[in-house]
Coordinates of C-alpha atoms in Angstrom, one line a residue:
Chain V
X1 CA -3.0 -10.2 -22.9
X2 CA -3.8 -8.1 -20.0
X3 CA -0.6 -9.4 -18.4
X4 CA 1.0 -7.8 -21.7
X5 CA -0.9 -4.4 -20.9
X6 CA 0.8 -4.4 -17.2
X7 CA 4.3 -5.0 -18.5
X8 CA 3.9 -1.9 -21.2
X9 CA 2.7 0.0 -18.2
X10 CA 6.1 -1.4 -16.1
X11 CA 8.1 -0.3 -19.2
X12 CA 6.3 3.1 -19.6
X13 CA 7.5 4.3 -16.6
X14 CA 10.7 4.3 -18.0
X15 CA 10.5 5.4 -21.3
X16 CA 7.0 7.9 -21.4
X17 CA 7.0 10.8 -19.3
X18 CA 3.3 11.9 -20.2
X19 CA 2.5 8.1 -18.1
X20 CA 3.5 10.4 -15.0
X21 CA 0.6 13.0 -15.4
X22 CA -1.7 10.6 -16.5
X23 CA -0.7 8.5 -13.0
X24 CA -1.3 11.9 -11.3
X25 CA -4.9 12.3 -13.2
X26 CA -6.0 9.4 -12.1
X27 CA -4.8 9.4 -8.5
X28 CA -7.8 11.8 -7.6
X29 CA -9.7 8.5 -7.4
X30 CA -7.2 7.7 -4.2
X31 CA -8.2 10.6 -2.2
X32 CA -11.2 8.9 -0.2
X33 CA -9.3 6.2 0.3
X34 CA -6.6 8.1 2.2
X35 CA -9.3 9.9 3.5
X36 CA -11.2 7.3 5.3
X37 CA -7.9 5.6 6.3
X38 CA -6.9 8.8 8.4
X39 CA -10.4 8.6 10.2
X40 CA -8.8 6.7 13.4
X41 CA -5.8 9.1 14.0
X42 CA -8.2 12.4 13.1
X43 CA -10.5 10.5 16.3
X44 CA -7.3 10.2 18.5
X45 CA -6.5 13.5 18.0
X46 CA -10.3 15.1 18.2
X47 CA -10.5 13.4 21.5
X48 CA -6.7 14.4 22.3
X49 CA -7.9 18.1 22.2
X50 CA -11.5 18.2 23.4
X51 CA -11.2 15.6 26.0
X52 CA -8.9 16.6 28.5
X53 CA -9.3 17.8 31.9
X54 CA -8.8 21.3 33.1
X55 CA -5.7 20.4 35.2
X56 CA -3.3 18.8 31.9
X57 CA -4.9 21.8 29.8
X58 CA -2.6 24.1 32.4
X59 CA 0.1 22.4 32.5
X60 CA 0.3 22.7 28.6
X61 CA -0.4 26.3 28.5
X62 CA 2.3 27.0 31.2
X63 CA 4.8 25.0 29.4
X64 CA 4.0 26.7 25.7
X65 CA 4.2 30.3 27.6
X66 CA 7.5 28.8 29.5
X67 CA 8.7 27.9 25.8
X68 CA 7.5 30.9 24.0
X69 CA 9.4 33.3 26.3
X70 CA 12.7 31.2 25.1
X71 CA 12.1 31.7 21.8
X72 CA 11.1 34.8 21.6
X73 CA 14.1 36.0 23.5
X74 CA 16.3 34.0 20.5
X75 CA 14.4 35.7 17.9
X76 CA 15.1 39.4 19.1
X77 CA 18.5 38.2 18.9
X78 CA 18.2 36.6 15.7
X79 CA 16.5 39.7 14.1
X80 CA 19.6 41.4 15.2
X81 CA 21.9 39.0 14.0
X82 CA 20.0 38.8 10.9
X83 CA 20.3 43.1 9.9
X84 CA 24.4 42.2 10.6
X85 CA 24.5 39.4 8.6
X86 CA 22.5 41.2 5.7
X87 CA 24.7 44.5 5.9
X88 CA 28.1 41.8 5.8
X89 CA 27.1 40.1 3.1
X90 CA 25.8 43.6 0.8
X91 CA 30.0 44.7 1.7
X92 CA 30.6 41.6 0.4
X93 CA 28.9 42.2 -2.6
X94 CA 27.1 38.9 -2.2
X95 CA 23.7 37.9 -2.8
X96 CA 21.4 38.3 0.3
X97 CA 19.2 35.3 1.8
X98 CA 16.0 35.3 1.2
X99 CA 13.4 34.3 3.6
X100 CA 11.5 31.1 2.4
X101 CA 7.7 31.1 3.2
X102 CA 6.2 28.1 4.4
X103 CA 2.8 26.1 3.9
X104 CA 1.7 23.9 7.1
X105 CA 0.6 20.2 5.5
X106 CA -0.4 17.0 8.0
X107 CA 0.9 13.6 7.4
X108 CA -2.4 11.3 6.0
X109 CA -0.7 8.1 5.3
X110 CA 2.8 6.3 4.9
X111 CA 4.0 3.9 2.1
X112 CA 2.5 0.4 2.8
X113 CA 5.6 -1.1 1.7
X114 CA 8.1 -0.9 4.6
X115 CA 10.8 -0.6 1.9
X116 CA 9.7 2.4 0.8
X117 CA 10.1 5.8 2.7
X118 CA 7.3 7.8 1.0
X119 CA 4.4 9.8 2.8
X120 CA 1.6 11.0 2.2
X121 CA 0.8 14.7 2.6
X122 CA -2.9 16.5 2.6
X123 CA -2.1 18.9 0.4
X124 CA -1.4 19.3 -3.4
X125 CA -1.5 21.0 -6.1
X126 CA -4.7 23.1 -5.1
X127 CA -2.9 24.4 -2.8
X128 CA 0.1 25.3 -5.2
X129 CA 2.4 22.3 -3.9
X130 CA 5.4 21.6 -7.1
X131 CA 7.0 18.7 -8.0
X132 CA 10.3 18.4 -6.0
X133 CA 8.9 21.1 -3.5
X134 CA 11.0 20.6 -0.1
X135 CA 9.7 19.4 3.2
X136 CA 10.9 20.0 6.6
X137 CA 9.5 20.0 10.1
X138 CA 10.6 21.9 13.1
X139 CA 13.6 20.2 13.3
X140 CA 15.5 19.6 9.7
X141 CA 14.5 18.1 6.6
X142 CA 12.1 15.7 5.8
X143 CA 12.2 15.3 2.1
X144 CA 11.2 16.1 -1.2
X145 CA 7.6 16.1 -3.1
X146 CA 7.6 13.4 -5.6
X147 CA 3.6 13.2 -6.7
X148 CA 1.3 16.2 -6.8
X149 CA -2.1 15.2 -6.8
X150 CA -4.8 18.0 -6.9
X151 CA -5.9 17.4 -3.2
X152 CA -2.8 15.3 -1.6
X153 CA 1.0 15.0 -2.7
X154 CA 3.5 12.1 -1.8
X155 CA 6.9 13.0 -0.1
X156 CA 10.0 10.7 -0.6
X157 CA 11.7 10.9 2.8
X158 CA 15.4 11.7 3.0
X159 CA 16.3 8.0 3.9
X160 CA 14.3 6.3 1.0
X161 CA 17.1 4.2 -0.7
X162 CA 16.8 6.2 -3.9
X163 CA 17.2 9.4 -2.6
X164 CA 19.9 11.7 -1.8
X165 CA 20.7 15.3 -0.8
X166 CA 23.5 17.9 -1.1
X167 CA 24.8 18.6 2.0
X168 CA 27.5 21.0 3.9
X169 CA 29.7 20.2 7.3
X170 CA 27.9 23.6 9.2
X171 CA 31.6 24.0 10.6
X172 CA 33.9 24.5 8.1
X173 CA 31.6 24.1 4.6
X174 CA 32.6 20.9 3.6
X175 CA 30.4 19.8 0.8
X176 CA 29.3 16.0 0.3
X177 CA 25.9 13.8 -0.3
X178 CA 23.9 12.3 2.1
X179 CA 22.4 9.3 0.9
X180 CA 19.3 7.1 2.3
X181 CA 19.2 3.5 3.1
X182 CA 15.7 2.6 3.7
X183 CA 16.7 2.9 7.5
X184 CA 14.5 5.5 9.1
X185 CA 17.8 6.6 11.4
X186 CA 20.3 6.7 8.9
X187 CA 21.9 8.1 6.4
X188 CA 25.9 7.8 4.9
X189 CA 27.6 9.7 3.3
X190 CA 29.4 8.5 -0.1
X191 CA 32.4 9.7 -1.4
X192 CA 34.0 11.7 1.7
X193 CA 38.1 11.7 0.8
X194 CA 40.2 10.1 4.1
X195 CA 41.1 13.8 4.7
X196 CA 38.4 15.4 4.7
X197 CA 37.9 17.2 8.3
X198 CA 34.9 15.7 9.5
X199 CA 34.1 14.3 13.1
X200 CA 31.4 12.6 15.1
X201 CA 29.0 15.8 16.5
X202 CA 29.3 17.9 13.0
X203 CA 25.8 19.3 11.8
X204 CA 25.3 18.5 8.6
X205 CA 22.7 21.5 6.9
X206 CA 21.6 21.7 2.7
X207 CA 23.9 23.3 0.6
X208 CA 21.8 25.0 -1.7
X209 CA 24.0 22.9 -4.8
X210 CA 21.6 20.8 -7.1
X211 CA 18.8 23.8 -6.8
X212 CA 16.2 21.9 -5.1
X213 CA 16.6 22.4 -1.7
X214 CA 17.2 25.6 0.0
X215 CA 20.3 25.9 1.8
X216 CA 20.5 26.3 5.6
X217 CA 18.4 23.5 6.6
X218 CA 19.6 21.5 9.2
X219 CA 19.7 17.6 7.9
X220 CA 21.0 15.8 10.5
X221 CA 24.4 15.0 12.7
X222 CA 27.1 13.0 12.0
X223 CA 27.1 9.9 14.6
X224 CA 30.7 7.8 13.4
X225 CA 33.3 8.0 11.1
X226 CA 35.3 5.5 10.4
X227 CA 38.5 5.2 8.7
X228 CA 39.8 2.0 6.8
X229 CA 43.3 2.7 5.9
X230 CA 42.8 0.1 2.9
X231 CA 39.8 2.4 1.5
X232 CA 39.7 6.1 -0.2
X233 CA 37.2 7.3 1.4
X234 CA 35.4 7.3 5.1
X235 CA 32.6 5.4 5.9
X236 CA 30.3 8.4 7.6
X237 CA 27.2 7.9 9.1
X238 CA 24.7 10.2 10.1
X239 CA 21.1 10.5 12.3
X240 CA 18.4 12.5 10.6
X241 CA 17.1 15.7 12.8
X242 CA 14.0 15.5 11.5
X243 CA 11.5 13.1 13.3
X244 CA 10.9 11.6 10.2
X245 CA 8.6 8.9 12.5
X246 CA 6.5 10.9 14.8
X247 CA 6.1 14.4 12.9
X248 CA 2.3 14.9 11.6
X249 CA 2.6 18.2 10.8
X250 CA 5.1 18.8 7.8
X251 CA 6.4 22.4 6.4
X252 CA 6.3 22.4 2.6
X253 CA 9.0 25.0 1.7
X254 CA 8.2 27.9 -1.0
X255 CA 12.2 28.7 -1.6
X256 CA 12.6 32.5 -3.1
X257 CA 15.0 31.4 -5.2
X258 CA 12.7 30.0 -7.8
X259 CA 11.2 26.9 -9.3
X260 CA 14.3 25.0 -10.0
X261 CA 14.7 23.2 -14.0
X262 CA 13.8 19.6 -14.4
X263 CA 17.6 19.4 -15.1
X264 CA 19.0 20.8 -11.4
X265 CA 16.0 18.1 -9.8
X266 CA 17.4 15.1 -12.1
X267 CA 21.2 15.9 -10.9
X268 CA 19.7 15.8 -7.4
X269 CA 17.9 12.4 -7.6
X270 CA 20.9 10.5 -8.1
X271 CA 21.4 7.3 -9.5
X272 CA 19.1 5.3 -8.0
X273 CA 16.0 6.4 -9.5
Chain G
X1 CA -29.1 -18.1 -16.8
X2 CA -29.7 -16.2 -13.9
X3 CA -29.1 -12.5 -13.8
X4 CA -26.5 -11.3 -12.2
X5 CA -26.7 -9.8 -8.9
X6 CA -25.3 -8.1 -6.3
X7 CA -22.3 -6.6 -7.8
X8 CA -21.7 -3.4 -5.1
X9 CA -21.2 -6.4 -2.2
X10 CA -17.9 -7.5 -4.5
X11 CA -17.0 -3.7 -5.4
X12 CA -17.8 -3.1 -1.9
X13 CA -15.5 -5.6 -0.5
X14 CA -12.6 -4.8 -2.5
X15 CA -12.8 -1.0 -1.4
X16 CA -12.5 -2.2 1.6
X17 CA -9.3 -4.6 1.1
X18 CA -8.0 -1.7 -1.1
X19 CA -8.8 0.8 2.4
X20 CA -7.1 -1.9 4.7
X21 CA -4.0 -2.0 2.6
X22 CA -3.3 1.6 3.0
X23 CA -4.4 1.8 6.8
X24 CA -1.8 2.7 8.8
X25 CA 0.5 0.0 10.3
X26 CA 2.4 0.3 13.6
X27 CA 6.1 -0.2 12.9
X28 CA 6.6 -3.6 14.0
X29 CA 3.9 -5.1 12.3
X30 CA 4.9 -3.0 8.6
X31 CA 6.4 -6.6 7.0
X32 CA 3.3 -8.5 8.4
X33 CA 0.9 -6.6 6.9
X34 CA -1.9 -8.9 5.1
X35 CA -2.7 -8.6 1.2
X36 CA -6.1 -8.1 1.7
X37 CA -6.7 -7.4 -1.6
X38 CA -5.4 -10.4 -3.0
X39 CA -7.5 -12.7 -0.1
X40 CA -10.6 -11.0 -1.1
X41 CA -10.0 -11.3 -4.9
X42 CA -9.0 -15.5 -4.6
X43 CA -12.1 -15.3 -2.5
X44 CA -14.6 -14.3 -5.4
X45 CA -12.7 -15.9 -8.1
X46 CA -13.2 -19.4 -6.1
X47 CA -17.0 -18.3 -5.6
X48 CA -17.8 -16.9 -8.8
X49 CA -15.4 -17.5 -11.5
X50 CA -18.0 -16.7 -14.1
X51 CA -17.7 -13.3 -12.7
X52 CA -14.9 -12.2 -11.2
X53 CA -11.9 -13.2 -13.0
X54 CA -8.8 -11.7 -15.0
X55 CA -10.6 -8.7 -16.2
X56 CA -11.6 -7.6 -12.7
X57 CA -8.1 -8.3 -10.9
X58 CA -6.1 -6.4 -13.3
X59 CA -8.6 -3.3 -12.9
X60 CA -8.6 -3.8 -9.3
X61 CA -5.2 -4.4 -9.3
X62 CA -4.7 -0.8 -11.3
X63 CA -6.6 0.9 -8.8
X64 CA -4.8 -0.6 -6.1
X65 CA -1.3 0.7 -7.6
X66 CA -2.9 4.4 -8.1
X67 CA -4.0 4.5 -4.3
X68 CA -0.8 2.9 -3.3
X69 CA 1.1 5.2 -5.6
X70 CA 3.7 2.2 -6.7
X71 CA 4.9 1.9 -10.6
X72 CA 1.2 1.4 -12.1
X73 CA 0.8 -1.9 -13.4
X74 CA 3.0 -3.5 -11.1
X75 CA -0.4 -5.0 -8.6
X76 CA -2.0 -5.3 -12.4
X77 CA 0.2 -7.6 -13.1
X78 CA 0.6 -9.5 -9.7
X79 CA -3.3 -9.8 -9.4
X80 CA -3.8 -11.1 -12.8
X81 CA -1.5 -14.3 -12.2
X82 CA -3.3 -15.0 -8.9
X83 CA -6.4 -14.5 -10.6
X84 CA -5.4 -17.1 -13.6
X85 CA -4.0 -19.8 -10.8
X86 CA -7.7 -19.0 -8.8
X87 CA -9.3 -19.6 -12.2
X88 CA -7.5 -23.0 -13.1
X89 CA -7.9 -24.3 -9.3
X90 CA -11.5 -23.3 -7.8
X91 CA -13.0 -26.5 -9.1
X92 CA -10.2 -28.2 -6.8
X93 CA -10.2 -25.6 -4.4
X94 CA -13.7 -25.6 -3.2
X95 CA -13.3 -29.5 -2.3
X96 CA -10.7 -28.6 -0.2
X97 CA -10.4 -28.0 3.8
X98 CA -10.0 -24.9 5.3
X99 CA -6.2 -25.6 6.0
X100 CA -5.6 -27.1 2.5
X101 CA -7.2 -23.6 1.1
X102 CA -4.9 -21.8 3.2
X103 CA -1.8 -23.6 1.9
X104 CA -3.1 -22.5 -2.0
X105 CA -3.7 -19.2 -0.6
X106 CA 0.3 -18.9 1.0
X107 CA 1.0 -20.3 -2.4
X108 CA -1.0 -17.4 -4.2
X109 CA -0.2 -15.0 -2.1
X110 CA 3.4 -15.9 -1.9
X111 CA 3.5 -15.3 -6.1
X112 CA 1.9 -12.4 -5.8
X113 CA 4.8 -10.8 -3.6
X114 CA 7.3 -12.4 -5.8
X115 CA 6.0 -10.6 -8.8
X116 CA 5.9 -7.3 -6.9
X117 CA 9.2 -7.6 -5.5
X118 CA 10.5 -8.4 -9.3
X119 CA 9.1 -5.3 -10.1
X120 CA 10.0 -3.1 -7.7
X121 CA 13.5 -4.0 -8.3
X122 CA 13.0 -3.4 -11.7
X123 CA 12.3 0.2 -11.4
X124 CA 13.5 1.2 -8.2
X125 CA 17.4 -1.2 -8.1
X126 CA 16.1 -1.5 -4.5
X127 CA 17.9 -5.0 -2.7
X128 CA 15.7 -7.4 -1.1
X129 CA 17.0 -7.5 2.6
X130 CA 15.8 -11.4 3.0
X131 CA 12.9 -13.3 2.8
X132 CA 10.5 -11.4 4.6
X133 CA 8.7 -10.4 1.8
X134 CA 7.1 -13.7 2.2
X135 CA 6.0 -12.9 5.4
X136 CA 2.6 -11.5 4.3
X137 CA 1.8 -14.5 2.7
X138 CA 2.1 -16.6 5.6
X139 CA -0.3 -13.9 7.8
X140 CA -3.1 -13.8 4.6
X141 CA -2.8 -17.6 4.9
X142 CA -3.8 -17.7 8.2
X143 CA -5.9 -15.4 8.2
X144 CA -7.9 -16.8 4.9
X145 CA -10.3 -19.1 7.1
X146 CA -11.5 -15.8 8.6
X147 CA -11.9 -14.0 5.5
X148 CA -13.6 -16.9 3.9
X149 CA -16.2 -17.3 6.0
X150 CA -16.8 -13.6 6.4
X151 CA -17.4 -13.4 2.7
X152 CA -19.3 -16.6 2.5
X153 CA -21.6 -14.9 4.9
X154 CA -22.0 -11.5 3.0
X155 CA -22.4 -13.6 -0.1
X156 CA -25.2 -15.9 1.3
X157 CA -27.0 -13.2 2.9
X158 CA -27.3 -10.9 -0.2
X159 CA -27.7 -13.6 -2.5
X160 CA -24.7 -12.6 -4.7
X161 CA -24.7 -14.8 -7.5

């Protein structure tokens, strides 16, 4: 009988949507769990910061200043690129970008189940983290929330096999979707015509289409394309930019554009969900 | 009929199979990872079967999907059937060796994962690369001696009964 009761939970998640809050309700009950399971990295990284000699602390801080003086000499260009780019696009009568703001989240746990690329994230709903919220990290796109919980969320990463993302060629615009395959380094695109100018070295950043993700973020690079004169389309393969194995501190993006409509995040899921 | 005693040492042991499962894994070893829950439940349903039994594996099971954040009811399910097997088998199970437990338990085990991976496939149309899935079986086996005595001991020494 209780076997019963497991298999109408099974089939709820198809059919009842109201299962989904009532999952999220009771997934406060996981947070110590998570909690105590993040109690040997938080030790690594409490002795990573106060136990360190004075000679490695110097090298550090020589290095960050080395690095900040880089960057701040890109942003004073950027700002300046930025007021052009803004005073272009109001003679082209086009809408201006909008700067997203940015909440800094730490990694507290991955998926158990190797086949799954989901994370887990310390912060939720509290601290006004939305369903299908995007992530990124200081190099391109991680993912997108799946799970709010009131203290922790979970993040399906961009090469989970059921996910995919609307993406542009930074080059020349060319739209297509980059789909994950449960490989942590991978991601193909489906559905590129056998004309399509697209090489080996092309950035591949969000278009913006589908409404969940922001546009401009880098996603990753194209590593091969491959043409089989029997097939429609190329078989295009790309690398993710974002260290979607080593990053523990995650951006969750607040995009200016609004709260997208549960119909823009179902057209962005794809089939596979 | 005694009274029964000692319940936190099972709740307590379970939280900590549930903790282990969601521990993080380096890379390599993400297929081998153990079902401890699943060697700590066949453990009290062999010891106590009064006790611990289908009720208890489906709530723990539950529990365990909620924390794991998988469909919920798909370890419900899964822990249930190893429970019924433990339930049917711990009259012949206690007579056996340590080895010959640890062959029921890479059975158990190994129907566990099967009924996972059915479900998972049911709601996620992910493909089953191969037959690793069975791996964790065959470490839970192996490990089961270990885990048996450890229990054993816990259960002896605070008289859980």
């Amino acid at each position: 009988m209780l076997g019963v009761a497991a298999l109408l939970l099974i089939a709820g998640h198809f059919r009842w949507e109201g299962l989904e809050r009532v999952e999220s309700a009771f997934s406060v009950v996981a947070t110590p769990f998570y909690w105590l399971a993040d109690v040997p990295s938080r030790i690594s990284q409490w002795s990573h910061h106060n136990l360190r000699d004075w000679r490695s602390l110097a090298a550090e801080n020589e290095r960050l200043r080395k690095d900040n003086l880089i960057l701040q000499a890109k942003v004073t260009k950027m700002a300046s690129l930025a007021a052009e780019n803004a005073r272009l696009r109001q003679l082209l009568n086009s809408a201006t970008h909008l700067d997203d703001s940015v909440l800094i989240a730490e990694l507290i746990g991955v998926s158990p189940d190797p086949l799954r690329h989901v994370v887990v994230i310390n912060k939720g709903s509290e601290d006004g983290v939305y369903d299908s919220q995007p992530v990124i990290d200081a190099h391109g796109l991680v993912g997108q929330v799946v799970e709010v919980s009131a203290h922790f969320s979970r993040v399906l990463v961009i090469t989970d096999s059921a996910h995919a993302v609307p993406v542009q060629v930074n080059r020349n615009g060319v739209r297509a979707i980059a789909e994950g395959g449960g490989r942590l380094d991978q991601l193909t695109l489906s559905h590129v015509a056998a004309t399509t100018d697209i090489v080996a070295g092309d950035l591949l950043t969000t278009s913006g289409l589908g409404g969940v993700f922001p546009p401009g973020y880098p996603v990753a690079v194209v590593t091969e394309v491959t043409e089989d004169p029997g097939d429609q389309f190329l078989q295009v393969t790309a690398r993710p930019l974002a260290h979607l194995d080593r990053s523990r501190h995650l951006l969750l993006v607040f995009s200016e554009n609004g709260v997208p409509g549960p119909e823009a995040a179902a057209a962005e899921e794809g089939p596979a969900e | 009929m005694t009274r029964p005693r000692g319940i936190w040492v099972i709740a307590l042991s379970i939280a900590v199979a549930i903790w282990l499962s969601i521990v993080p894994m380096p890379a390599w070893a993400a297929w081998a990872r153990p079902e401890w829950v699943a060697l700590v439940l066949i453990y009290w349903v062999i010891a106590l079967p009064h006790r611990v039994g289908i009720l208890s594996a489906w709530a723990t099971g539950l529990l365990l999907d909620v924390v794991e954040g998988v469909t919920l009811g798909q370890n419900a399910l899964s822990l249930s059937v190893v429970a019924y097997v433990g339930l049917v088998l711990y009259q012949r199970m206690r007579m056996y060796a340590g080895w010959q437990q640890a062959g029921i338990v890479f059975v158990l085990i190994g129907v566990h994962q099967l009924v996972n991976y059915w479900v998972q496939t049911l709601t996620h149309a992910q493909v089953v690369p191969s037959l690793l899935f069975l791996l964790p079986a065959l470490v839970s086996a192996l490990l089961w001696p270990t885990v048996m005595v450890l229990l054993r001991y816990c259960r002896r020494r605070f008289q859980v009964y």
